[in-house]
Structures are given as structure tokens and as C-alpha cells.
XYZ file of C-alpha atoms in Angstrom:
201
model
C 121.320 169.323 -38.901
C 120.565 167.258 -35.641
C 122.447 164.277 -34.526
C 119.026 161.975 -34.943
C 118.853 162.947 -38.597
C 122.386 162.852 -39.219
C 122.436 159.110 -37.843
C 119.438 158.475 -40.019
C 121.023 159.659 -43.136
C 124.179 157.861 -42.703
C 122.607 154.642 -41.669
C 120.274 154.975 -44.834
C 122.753 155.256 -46.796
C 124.979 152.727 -45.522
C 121.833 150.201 -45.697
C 120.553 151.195 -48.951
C 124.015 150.168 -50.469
C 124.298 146.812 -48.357
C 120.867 145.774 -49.987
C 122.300 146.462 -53.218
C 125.256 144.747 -52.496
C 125.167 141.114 -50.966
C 129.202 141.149 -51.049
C 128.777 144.532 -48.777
C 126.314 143.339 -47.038
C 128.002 140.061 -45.905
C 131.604 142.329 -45.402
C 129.737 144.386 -43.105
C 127.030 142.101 -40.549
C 127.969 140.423 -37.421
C 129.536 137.014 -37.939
C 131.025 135.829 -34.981
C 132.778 132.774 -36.038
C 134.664 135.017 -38.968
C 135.476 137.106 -36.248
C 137.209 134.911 -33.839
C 139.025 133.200 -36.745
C 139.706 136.688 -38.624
C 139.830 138.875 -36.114
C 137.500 141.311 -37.945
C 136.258 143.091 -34.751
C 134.967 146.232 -36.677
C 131.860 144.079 -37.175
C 130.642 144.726 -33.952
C 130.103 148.401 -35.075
C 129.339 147.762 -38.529
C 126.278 145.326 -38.179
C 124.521 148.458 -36.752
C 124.551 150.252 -40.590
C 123.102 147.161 -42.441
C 119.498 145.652 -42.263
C 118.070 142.698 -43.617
C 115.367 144.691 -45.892
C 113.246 148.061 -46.255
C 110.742 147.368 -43.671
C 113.436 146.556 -41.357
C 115.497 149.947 -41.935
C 112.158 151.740 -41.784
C 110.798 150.083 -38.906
C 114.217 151.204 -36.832
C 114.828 154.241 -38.286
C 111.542 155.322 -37.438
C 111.501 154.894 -33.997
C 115.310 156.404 -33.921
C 113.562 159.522 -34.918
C 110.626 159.652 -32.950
C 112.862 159.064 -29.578
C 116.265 160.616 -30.742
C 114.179 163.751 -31.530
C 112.574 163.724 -27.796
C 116.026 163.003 -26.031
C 117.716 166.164 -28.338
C 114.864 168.122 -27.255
C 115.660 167.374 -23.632
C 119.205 168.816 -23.402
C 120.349 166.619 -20.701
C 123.262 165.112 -23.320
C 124.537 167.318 -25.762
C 125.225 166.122 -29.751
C 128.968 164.015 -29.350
C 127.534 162.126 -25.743
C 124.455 161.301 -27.732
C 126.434 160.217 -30.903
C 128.372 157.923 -28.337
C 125.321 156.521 -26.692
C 124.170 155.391 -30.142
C 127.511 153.641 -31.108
C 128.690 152.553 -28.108
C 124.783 151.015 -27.963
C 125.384 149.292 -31.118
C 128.605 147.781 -29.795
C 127.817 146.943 -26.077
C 124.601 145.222 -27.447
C 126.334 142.803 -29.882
C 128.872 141.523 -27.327
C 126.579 139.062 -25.754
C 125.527 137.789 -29.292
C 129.428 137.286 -30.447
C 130.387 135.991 -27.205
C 127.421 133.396 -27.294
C 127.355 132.253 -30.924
C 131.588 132.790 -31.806
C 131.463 128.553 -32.324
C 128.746 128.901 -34.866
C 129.796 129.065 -38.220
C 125.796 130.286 -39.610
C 125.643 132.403 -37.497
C 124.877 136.256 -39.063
C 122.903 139.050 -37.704
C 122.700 142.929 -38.577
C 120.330 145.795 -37.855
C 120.643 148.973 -35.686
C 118.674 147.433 -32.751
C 121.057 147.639 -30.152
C 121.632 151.519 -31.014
C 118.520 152.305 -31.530
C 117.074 150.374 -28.292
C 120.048 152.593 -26.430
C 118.272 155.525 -27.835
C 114.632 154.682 -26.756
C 115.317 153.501 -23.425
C 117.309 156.705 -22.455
C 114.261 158.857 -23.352
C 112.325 156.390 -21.467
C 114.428 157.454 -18.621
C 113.579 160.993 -18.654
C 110.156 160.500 -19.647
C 108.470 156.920 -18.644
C 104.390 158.168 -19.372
C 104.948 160.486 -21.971
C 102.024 159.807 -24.948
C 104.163 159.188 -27.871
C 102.489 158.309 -31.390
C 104.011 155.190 -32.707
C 101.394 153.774 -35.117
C 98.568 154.196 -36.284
C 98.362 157.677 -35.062
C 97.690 156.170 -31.664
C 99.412 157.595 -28.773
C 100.676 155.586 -26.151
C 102.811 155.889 -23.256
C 106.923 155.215 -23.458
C 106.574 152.919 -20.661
C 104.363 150.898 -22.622
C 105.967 151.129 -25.425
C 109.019 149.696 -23.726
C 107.354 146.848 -22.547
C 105.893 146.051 -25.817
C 109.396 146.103 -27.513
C 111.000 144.208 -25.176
C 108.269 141.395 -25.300
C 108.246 141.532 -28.581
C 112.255 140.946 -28.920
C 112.001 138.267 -26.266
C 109.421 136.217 -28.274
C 111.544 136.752 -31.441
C 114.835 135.926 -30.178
C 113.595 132.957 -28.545
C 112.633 131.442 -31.986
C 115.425 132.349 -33.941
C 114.049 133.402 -36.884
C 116.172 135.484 -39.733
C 119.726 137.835 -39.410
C 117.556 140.270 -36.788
C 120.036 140.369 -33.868
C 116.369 140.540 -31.344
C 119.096 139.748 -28.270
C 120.622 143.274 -29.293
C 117.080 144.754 -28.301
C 117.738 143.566 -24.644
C 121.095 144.268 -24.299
C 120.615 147.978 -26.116
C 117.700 148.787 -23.734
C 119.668 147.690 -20.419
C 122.916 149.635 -21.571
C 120.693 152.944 -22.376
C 119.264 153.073 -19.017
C 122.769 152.214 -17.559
C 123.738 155.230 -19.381
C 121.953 157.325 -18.354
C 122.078 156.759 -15.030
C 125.670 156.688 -15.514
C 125.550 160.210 -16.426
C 122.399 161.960 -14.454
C 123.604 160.772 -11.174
C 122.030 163.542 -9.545
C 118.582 163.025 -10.721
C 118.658 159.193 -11.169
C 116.134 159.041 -7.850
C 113.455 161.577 -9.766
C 113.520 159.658 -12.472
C 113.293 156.788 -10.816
C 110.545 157.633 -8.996
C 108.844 158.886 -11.815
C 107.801 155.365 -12.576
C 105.533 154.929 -9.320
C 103.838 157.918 -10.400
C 101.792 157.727 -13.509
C 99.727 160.946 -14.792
C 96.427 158.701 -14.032
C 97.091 157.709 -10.794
């Protein structure tokens, strides 16, 4: 089985229960201000497995496959490194969010944006204008796509609507490219350059 559909099962799983379960649910999303008085740190993991709804799990779980699939495919990481760029995605991207809000006592969030952002951004690395089908059976370019995401997790996070953690989007994106680089040192310059050099130029 490959480590994209492995992370999609579990996640699924873990999700599917949460929604089931509002006493699970609550146990397991990112609460900042029950974490500085509790100390329940685990949260910072566990907010990745739990989503506010169906579309939401779909909507990221989706896109975990489409660009989880591509970065397997690539062979530059091999199954545990890409495991740990997931997680440690998750993690690193709901720092900011705890640090910021820990005073806030409504504050909640949950979803796997921060992992899955990790994910999409490090095949965005390797591959900036590669067509990718998204919706709609339309194909468009990961660059694109990137921009599009973040744009659209700016404009969300800026009104503060719902549990979505859309600061986890930014911080999940910047930490998979840091990744990366952190680990193709070599090549970090092609790929770099890779973005000055579209296939329509």
C-alpha cells in the first residue's frame, strides 16, 4: 500500500469517527487555551485527523492524493521521510495558530491543512508547471494551483470564519518548500530555476 493512501485511510477513519463523535471530536482539535492551561500538547498533531465535515475531509484528502501520489512517484524521499513531512507539516503549521490565539478561550480549529499544504508544496518544488487535473477535469499548472490555494487561505483566514485552521495553509506550504530544500540541497538551484522557465515561454 503507498504512504498517500495509507495517510488517507487513517485520516478517514480518524475523521469519520470525530464526526460521529462531538466528545472525540472536541478531545482531539486544536484548542490553544486548553492547551496552555492543560498542557495537552498532543493536539498539535491530533487536529490534523479531524475535520469540521465531509466536504472538508474530501476536499483535503483529495488533493493529498493527487500530490502525495506525484511526490511518491518522484523518488526523491522515500516512504518514512515522506510520512515525516506530512506530520511534522501538521505540527510545524499549527504552532503559529497556538502561539497566537493560546489567550483565547473560543478558540478551536482542526483539519489536515497544514499536512496536506506540506505535501503539495513539496511536489510543487519538483514540479512548478506540471498540468495537474484538480476540478472539473481541467488541468492546470501546480504553480497556479499554488497561488490559488494560498489566496484562497489568505482571504479565508483573514475573515475568520468556522474551526478551518486557513493560517495552517500558509505555514504548511512555507515548511514544505523549507523541506525540501532542506533535503535536495544539491538540486535546490534547478529547481529553483525551474520557476523562470515555464513550458510556454
Amino acid at each position: 500500500m503507498s504512504v498517500t493512501i495509507m495517510l488517507i485511510l487513517i485520516t478517514a477513519v480518524v475523521s469519520t469517527l470525530a464526526l460521529t463523535s462531538r466528545h472525540l471530536l472536541y478531545a482531539l482539535l486544536l484548542w490553544p487555551a486548553r492547551m496552555r492551561r492543560r498542557g495537552e500538547y498532543y493536539r498539535l498533531l491530533t487536529a490534523g485527523f479531524v475535520h469540521t465535515d465531509v466536504m472538508h475531509l474530501l476536499v483535503n484528502m483529495f488533493s493529498l492524493y493527487v500530490f502525495g501520489s506525484l511526490l511518491e512517484r518522484n523518488g526523491v524521499m522515500g516512504p518514512w521521510l515522506m510520512v515525516l513531512l506530512y506530520v511534522s507539516g501538521i505540527i510545524v503549521s499549527c504552532i503559529p495558530s497556538w502561539l497566537k490565539r493560546k489567550d483565547q478561550v473560543g478558540f478551536r480549529s482542526l483539519g489536515a491543512s497544514g499536512g496536506v499544504a506540506a505535501i503539495i508544496f513539496a511536489s510543487i518544488y519538483l514540479y512548478p508547471w506540471l498540468p495537474v487535473t484538480v476540478v472539473f477535469n481541467v488541468p492546470v499548472y501546480t504553480i497556479v494551483f499554488a497561488a490559488l490555494y494560498l489566496g484562497y487561505a489568505a482571504i479565508r483566514s483573514s475573515r475568520g470564519t468556522g474551526l478551518v485552521n486557513h493560517d495552517a495553509h500558509f505555514w504548511g506550504a512555507v515548511y514544505g518548500l523549507a523541506f525540501m530544500l532542506a533535503i535536495d540541497v544539491p538540486y535546490g538551484m534547478y529547481h529553483f530555476n525551474q520557476l523562470w522557465h515555464p513550458p510556454f515561454a
